[in-house]
Short mmCIF file of C-alpha atoms in Angstrom, two decimals:
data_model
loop_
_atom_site.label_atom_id
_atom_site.label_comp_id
_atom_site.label_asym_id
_atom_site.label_seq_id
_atom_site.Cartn_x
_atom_site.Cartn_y
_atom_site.Cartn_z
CA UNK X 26 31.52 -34.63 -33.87
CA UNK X 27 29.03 -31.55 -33.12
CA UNK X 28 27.27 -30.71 -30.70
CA UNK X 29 24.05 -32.51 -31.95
CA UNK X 30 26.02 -36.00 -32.76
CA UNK X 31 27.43 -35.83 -28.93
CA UNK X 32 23.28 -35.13 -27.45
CA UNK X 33 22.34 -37.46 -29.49
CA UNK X 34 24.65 -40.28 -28.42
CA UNK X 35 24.36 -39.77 -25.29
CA UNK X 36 21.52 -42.31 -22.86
CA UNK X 37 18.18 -40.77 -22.51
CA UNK X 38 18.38 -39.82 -18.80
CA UNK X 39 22.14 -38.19 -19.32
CA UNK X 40 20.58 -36.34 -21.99
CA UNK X 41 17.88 -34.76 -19.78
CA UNK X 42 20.25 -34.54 -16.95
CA UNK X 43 22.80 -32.11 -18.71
CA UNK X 44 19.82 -30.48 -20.20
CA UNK X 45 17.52 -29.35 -17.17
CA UNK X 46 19.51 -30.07 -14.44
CA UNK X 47 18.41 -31.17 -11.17
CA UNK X 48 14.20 -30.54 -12.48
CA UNK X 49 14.04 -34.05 -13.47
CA UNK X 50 14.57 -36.27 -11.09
CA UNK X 51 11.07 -37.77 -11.02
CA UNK X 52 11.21 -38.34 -14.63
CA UNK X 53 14.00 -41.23 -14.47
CA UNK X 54 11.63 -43.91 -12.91
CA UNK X 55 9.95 -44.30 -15.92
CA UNK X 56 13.29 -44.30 -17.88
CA UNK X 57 14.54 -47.57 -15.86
CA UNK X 58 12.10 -49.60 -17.25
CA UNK X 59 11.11 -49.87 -21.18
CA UNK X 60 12.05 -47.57 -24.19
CA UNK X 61 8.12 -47.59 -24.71
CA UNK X 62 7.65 -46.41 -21.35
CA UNK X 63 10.51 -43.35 -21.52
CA UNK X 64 9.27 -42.71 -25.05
CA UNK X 65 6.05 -41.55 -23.52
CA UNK X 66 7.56 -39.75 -20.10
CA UNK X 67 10.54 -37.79 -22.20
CA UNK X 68 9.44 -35.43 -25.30
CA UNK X 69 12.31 -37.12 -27.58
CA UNK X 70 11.46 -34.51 -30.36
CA UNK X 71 11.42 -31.23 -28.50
CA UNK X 72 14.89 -32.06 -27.21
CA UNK X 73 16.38 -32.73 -30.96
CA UNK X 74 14.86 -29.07 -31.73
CA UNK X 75 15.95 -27.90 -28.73
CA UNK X 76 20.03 -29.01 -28.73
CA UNK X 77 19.15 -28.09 -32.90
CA UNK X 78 18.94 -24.53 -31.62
CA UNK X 79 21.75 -24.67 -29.11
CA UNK X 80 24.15 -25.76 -32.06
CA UNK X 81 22.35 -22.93 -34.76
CA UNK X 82 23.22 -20.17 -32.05
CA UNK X 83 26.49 -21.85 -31.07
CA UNK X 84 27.49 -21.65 -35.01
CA UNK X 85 25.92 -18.85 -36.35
CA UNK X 86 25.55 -16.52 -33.41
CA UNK X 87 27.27 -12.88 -34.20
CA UNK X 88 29.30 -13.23 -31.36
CA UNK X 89 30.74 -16.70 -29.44
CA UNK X 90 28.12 -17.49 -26.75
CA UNK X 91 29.32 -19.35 -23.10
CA UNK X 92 27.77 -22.89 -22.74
CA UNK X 93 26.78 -21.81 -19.57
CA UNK X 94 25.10 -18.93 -20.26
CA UNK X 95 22.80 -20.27 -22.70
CA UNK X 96 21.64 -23.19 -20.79
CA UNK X 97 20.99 -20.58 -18.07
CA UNK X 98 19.35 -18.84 -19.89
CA UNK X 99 17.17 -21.73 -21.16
CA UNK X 100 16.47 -22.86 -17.37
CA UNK X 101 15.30 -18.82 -17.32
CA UNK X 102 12.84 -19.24 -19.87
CA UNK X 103 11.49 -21.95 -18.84
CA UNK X 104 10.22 -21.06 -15.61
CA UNK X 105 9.59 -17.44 -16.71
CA UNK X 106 6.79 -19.02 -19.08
CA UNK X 107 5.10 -20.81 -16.63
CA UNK X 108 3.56 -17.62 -14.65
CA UNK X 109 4.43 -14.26 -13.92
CA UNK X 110 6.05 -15.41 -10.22
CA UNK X 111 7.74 -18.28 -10.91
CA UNK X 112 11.52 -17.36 -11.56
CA UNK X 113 15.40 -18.19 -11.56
CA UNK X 114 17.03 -16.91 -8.92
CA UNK X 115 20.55 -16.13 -9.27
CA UNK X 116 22.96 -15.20 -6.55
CA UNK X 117 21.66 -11.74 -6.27
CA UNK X 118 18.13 -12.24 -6.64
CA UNK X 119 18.60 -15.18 -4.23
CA UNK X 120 19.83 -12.84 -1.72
CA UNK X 121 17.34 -10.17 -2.63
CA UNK X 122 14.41 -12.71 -1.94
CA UNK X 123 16.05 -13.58 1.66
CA UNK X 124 16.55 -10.02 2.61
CA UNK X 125 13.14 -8.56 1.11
CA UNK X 126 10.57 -11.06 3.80
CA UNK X 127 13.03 -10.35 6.47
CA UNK X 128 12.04 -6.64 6.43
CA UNK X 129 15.48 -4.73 5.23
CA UNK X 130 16.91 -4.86 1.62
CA UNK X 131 17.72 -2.05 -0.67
CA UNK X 132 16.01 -0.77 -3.80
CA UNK X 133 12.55 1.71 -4.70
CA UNK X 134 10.03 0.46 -2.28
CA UNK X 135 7.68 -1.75 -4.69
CA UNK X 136 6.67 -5.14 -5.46
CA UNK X 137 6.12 -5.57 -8.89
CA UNK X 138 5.10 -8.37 -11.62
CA UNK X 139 5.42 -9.09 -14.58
CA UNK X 140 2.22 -8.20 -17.08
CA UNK X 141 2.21 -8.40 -21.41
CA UNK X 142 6.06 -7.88 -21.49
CA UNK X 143 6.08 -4.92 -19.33
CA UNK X 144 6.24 -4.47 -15.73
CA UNK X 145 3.78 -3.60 -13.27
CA UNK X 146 3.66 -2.51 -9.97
CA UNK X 147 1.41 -4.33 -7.49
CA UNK X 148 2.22 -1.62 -4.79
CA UNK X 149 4.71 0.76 -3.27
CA UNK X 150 6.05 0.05 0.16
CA UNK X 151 4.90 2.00 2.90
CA UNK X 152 6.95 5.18 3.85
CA UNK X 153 9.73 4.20 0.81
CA UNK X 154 11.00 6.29 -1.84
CA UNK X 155 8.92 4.61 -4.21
CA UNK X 156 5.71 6.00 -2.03
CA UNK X 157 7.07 9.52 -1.32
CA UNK X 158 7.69 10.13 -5.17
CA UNK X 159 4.01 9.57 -6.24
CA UNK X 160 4.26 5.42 -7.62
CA UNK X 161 0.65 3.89 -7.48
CA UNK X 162 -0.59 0.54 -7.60
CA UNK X 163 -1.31 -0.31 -11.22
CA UNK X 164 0.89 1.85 -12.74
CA UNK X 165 2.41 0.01 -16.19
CA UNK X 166 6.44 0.79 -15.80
CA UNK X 167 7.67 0.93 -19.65
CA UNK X 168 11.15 2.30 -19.20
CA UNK X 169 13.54 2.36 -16.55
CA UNK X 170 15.83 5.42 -16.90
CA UNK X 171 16.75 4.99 -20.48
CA UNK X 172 15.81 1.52 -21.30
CA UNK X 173 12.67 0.15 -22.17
CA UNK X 174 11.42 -2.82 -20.36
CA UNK X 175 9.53 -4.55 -22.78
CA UNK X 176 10.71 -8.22 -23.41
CA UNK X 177 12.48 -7.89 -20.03
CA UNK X 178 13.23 -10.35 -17.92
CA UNK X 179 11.16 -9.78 -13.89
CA UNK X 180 14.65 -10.26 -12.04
CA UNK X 181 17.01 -8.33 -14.65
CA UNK X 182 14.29 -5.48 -14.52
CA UNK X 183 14.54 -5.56 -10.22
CA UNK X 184 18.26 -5.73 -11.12
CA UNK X 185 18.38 -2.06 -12.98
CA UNK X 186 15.75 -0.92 -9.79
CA UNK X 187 18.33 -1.63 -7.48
CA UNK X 188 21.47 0.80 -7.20
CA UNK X 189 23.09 2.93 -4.47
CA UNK X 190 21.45 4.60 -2.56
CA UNK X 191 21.03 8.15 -3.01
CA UNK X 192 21.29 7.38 -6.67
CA UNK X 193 18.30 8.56 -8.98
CA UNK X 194 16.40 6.34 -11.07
CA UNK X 195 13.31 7.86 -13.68
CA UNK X 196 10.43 5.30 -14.04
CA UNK X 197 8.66 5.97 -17.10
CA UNK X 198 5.03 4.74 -16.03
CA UNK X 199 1.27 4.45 -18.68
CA UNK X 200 -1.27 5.41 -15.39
CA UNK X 201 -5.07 4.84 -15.98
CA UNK X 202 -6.46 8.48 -16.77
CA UNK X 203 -3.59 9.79 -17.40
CA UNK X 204 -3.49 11.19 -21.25
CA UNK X 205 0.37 10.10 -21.49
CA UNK X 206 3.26 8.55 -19.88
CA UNK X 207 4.63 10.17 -16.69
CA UNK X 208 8.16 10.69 -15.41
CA UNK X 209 8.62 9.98 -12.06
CA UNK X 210 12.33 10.45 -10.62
CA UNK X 211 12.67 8.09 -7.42
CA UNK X 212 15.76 8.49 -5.03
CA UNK X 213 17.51 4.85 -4.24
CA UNK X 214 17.33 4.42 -0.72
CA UNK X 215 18.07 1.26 1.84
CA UNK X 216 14.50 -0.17 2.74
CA UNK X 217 13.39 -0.44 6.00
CA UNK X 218 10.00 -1.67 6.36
CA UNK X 219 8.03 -1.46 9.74
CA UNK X 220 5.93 -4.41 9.30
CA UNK X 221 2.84 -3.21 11.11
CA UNK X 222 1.84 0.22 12.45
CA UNK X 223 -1.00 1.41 14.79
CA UNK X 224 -2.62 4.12 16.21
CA UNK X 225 -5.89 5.60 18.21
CA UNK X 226 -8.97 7.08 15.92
CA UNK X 227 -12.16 8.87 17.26
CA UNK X 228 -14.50 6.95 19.65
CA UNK X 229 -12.00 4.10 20.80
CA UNK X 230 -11.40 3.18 17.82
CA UNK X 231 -7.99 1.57 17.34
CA UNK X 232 -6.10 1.21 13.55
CA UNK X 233 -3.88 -1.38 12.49
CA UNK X 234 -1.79 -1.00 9.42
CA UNK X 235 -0.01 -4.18 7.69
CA UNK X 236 2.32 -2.64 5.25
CA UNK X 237 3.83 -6.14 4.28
CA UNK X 238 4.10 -10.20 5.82
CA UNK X 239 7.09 -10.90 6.67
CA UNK X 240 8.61 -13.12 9.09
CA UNK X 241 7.72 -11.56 12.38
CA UNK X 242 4.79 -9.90 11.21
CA UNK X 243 2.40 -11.83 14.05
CA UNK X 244 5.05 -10.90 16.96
CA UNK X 245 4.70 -7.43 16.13
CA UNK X 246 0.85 -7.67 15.45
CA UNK X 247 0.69 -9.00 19.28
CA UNK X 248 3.05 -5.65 19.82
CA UNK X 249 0.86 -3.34 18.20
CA UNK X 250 -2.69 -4.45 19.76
CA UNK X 251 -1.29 -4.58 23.22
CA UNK X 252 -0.33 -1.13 22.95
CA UNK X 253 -3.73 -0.24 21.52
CA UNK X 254 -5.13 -2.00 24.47
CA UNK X 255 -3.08 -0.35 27.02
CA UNK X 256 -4.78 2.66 25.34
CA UNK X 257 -7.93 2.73 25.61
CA UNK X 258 -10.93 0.19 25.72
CA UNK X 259 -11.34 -1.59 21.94
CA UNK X 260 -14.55 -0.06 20.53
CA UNK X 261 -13.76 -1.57 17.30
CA UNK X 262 -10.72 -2.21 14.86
CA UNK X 263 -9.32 -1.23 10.87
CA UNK X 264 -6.73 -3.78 10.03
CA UNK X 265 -5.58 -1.69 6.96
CA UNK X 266 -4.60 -4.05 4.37
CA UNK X 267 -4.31 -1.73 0.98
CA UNK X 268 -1.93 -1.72 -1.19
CA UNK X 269 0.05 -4.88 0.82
CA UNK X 270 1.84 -7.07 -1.62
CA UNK X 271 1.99 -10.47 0.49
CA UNK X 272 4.90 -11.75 1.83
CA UNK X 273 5.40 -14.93 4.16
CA UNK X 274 2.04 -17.22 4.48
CA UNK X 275 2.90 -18.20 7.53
CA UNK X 276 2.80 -14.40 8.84
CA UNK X 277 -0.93 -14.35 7.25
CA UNK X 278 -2.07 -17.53 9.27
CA UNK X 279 -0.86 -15.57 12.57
CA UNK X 280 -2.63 -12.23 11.60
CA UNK X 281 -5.69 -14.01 10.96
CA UNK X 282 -5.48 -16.41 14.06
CA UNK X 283 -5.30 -13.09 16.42
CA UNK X 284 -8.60 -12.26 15.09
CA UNK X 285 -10.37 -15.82 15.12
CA UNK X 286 -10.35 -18.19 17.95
CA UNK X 287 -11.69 -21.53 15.56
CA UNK X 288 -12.08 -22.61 12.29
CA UNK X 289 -9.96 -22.90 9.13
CA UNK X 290 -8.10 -19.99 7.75
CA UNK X 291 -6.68 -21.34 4.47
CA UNK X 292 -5.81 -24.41 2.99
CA UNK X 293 -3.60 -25.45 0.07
CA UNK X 294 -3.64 -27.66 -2.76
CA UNK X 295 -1.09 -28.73 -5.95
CA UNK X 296 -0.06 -31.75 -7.49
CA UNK X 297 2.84 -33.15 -4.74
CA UNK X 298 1.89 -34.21 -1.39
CA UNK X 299 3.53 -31.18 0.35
CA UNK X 300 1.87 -28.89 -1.28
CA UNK X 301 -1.31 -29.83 0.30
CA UNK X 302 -1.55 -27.65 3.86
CA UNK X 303 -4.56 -26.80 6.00
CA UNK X 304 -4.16 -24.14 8.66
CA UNK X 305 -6.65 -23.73 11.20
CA UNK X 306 -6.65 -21.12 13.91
CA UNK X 307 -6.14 -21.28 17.67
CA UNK X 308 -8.28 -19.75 20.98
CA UNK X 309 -4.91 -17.44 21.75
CA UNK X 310 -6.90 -14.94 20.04
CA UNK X 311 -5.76 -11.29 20.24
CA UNK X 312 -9.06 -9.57 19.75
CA UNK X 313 -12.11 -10.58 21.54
CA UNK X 314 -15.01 -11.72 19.54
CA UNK X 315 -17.25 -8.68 20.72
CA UNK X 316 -15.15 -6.38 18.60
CA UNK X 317 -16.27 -5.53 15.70
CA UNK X 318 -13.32 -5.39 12.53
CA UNK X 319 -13.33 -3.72 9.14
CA UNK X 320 -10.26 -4.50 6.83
CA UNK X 321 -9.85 -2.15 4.40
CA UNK X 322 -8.41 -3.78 1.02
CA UNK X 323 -7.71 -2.47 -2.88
CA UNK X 324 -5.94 -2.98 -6.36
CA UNK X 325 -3.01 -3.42 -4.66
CA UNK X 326 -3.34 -6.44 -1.58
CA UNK X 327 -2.07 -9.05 -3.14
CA UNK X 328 -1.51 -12.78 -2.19
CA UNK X 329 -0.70 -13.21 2.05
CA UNK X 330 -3.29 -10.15 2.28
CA UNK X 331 -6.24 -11.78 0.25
CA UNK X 332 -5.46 -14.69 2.57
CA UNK X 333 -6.45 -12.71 5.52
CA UNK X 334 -9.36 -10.78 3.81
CA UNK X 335 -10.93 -14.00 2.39
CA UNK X 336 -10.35 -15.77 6.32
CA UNK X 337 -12.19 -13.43 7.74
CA UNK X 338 -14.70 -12.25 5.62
CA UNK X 339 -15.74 -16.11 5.29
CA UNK X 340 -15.52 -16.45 9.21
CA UNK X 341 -17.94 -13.69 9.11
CA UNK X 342 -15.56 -11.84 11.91
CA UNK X 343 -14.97 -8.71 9.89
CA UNK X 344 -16.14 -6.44 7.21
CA UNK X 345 -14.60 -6.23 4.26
CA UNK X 346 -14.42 -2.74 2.60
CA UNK X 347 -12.91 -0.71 -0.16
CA UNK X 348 -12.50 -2.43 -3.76
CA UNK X 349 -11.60 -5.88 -5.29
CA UNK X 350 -8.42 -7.10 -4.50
CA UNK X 351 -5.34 -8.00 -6.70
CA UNK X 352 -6.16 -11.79 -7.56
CA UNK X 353 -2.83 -13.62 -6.66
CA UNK X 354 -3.87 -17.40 -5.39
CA UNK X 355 -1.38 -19.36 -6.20
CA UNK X 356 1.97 -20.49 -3.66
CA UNK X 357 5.33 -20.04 -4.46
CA UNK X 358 7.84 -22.24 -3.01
CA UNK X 359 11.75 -21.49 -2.78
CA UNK X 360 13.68 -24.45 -3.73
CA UNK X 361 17.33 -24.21 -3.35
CA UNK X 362 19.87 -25.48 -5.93
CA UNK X 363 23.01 -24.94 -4.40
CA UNK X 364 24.26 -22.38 -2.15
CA UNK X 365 23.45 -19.20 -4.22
CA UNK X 366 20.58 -20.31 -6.70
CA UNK X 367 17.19 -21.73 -6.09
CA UNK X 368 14.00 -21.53 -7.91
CA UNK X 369 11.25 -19.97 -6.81
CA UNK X 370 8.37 -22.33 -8.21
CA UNK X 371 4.20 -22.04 -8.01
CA UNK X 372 3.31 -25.43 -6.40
CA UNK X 373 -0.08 -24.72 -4.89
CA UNK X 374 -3.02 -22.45 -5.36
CA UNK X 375 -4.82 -21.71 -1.69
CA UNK X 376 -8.23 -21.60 -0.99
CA UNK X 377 -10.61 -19.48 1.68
CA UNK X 378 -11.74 -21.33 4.08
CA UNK X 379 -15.54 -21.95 2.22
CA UNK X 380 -12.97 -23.01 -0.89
CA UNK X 381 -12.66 -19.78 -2.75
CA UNK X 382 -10.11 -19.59 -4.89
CA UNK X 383 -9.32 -15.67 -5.48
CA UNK X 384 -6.86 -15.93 -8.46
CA UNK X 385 -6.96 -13.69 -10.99
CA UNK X 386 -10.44 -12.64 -9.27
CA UNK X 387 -9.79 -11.16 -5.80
CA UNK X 388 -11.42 -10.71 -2.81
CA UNK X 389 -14.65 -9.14 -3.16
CA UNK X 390 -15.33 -6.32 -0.44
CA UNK X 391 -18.91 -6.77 1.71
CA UNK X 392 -19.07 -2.82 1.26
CA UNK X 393 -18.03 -1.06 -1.90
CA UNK X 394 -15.95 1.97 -1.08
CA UNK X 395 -13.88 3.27 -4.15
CA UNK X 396 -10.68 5.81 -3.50
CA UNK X 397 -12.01 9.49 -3.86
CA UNK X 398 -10.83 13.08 -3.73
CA UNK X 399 -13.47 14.72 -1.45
CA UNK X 400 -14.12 18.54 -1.55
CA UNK X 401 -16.03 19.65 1.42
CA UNK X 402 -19.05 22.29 0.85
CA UNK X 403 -18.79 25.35 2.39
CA UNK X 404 -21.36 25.76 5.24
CA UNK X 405 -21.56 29.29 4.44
CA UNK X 406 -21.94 31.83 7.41
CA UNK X 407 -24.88 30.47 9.24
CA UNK X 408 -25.93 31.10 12.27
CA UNK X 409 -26.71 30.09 15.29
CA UNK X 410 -28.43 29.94 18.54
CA UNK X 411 -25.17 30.60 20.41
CA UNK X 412 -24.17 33.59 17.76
CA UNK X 413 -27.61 35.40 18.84
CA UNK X 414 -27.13 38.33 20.91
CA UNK X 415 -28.17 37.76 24.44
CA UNK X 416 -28.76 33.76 24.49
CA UNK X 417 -28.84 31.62 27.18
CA UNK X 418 -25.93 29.98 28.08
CA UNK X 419 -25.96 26.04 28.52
CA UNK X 420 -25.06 25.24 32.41
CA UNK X 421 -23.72 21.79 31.89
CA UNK X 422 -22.21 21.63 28.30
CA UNK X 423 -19.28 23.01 26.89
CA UNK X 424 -19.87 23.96 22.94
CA UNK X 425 -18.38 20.81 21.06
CA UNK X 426 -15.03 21.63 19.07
CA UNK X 427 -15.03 20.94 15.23
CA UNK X 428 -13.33 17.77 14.59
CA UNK X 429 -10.29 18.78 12.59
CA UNK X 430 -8.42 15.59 12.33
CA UNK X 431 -12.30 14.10 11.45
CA UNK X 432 -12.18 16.56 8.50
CA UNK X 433 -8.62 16.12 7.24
CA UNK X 434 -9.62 12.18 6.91
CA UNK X 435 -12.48 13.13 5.21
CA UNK X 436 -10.18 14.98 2.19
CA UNK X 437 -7.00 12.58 2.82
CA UNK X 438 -8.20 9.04 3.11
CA UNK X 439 -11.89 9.06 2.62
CA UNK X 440 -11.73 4.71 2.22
CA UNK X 441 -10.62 4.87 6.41
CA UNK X 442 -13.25 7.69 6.94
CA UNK X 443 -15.95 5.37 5.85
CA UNK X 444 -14.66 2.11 7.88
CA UNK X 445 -14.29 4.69 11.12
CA UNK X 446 -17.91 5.99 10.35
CA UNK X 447 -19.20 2.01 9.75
CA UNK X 448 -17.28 0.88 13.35
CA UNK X 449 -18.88 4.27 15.11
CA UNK X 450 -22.62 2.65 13.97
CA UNK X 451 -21.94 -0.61 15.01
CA UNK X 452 -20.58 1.02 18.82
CA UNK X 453 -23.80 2.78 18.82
CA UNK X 454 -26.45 -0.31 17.94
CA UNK X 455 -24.50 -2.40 20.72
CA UNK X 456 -24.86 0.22 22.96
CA UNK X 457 -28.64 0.52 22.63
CA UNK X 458 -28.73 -2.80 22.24
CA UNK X 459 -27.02 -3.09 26.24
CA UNK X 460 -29.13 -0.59 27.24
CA UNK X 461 -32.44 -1.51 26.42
CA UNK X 462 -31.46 -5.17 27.88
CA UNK X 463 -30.52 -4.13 31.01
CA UNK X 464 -33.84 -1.55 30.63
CA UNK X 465 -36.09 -4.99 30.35
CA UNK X 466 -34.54 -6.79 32.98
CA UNK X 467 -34.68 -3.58 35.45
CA UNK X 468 -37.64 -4.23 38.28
CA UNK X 469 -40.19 -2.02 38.41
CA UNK X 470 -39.67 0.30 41.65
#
């Protein structure tokens, strides 16, 4: 008997079971009841073609093909042509997944997806390899070392990424403006990633950098504004969001509940009950009202980091700067099969809290601010009062230095120069603003 004869003899719900596994468990209700009833829940026809195929390959394949490989494979292509993040996970990628939100695993330093059959990167890692060698967001990756990713499978083309460390690996990558493909050689290394960073800018300003949500991402948030605090006084904040791929959702509902004190955050919503989840924030807030925030965002924040954007931009507790986001709205859930496999599944899309959904659109910034190489003018030799031969000297003021590190932003990251510059204005109008209130309610001597 062949391979066809023995599907086709066996019951309806064996059949699906040997075909897709453990997927179909909600479909045998229907199949305990009537043949008319099953006839309409199971597509009879697309099975025949389907075991039809299994036996043409089986026969007439140029080599003998494992059973098991080819209905993993099938299980592979199903959920790789649902969307570009839902996936198989195999033992490896399983363990890759696990490592990646718990902030060490090994590899380039950069999140990628999968776009038209080739693969393209949604952002390099802070301080990784990837980074260091010159990877941007939106770079098209067409060959890895010698073979051409086209057609490639997401996880097989991680798989090739990965390697030992201190091994080299060229990415072939298409760049917008770039008249042909570059070479970029990247060094394996094991990543660390430092979840979030911070440090002081000019005027009490303090900066908060996100580099990726993972599981203790609100722990060390608390971490890093404490030290801020401890500091100086909080004239204002950048929560630096660019070029952040996502990570953990819970780790976005913390950042964005030590910013807000009420109010929702995000909520989600899919087809199973579960799926459906509002988060709201608490008063433990981190950052007090008063204080004004700009989040920087770009190309590359993706997913947990439009979460946080689109919270607080429809809070109205920050202002969002730089240029439209990435567009990922949709949930992933991880849903083990046995020990070493899972899927990793899209059950939800999420929503801002005004009910915004950001996929494939992305968070839209309040104020435009596009990435730019800035030249600075030369002032030319002018001079000036204190350069004049025999000029009076000022009693109770020092001559103010030239800002150097003011400057260097200026040419190196002009997208935080702005946000400084916007958080600087705002210090100023409250300031005037306390001053001529406490000017008014002054008696008259």
């Amino acid at each position: 008997m062949t391979l066809k004869q023995q599907l086709t003899s066996l019951t309806k719900p064996l059949l699906l079971a040997c075909l897709l596994s453990g997927l179909t468990a909600p479909l045998f209700a229907a199949d305990a009841t009537s043949d008319n009833t099953a006839a309409k829940t199971i597509p009879l026809e697309e099975i025949r073609l389907f075991t039809e195929v299994f036996e043409r390959i089986k026969n007439a394949y140029v080599e003998p093909v494992d059973d098991a490989k080819l209905l993993e494979d099938a299980v592979r292509g199903m959920l790789a042509g649902l969307d570009p993040h839902s996936a198989y996970l195999e033992p490896e990628a399983f363990s890759d997944l696990q490592s990646h939100t718990s902030g060490e695993f090994g590899g380039l330093g950069i999140e990628v997806g999968l776009e038209d059959g080739f693969i393209r990167v949604i952002a390099p890692i802070d301080d990784t390899p990837a980074q260091r060698a010159g990877v941007k967001s939106g770079d098209l990756i067409i060959k890895l070392g010698d073979q051409p990713v086209q057609g490639m499978g997401l996880a097989e083309a991680v798989k090739l990424m990965r390697g030992t460390p201190g091994s080299e690996l060229v990415l072939t990558v298409v760049r917008e403006g770039e008249d042909k493909p570059l070479e970029i050689v990247v060094v394996r290394d094991i990543i660390r990633v430092a979840s979030v960073k911070q440090r002081m800018l000019d005027g009490g300003i303090g900066y908060l950098r996100i580099t990726q949500f993972q599981v203790n991402t609100g722990k060390d948030l608390q971490s890093a504004i404490e030290k801020l605090k401890a500091e100086s006084e909080l004239n204002g904040v950048v929560l630096d969001l660019r070029n952040n791929p996502g990570g953990v959702l819970r780790a976005a509902v913390e950042v964005c509940d030590a910013f807000l004190d009420q109010g929702l955050i995000v909520y989600t919503q899919g087809r199973v009950t579960n799926s459906e989840l509002r988060y709201n924030a608490t008063q433990r807030t981190l950052i007090d009202n008063n204080v004004p925030i700009v989040v920087l965002i770009n190309q590359g924040s993706a997913s947990a980091s439009e979460i946080v954007a689109g919270a607080l931009q429809d809070q109205a507790r920050a202002v969002i700067m730089g240029v439209d986001s990435f567009g990922k709205g949709s949930v992933q859930t991880i849903l083990p099969l046995t020990k070493q496999r899972a899927l990793k599944l899209t059950t939800a899309r999420y929503y801002t809290p005004l009910g915004r959904s950001i996929q494939a659109q992305g968070i839209v910034p309040d104020i435009y601010v596009a990435e730019a190489d800035v030249n600075l003018k030369d002032s030319g030799n002018f001079i000036k009062e204190r350069d004049l031969s025999g000029h009076l000297e000022n009693a109770k003021a020092k001559a103010p230095d030239p800002s150097e590190a003011l400057v260097s932003m200026v040419e190196s990251d002009f997208q935080l120069y702005e946000a400084l510059n916007l958080l600087k204005g705002l210090a100023v109008v409250k300031s005037a603003a306390a001053a001529r209130q406490t000017k008014a309610g002054a008696k008259p001597q």
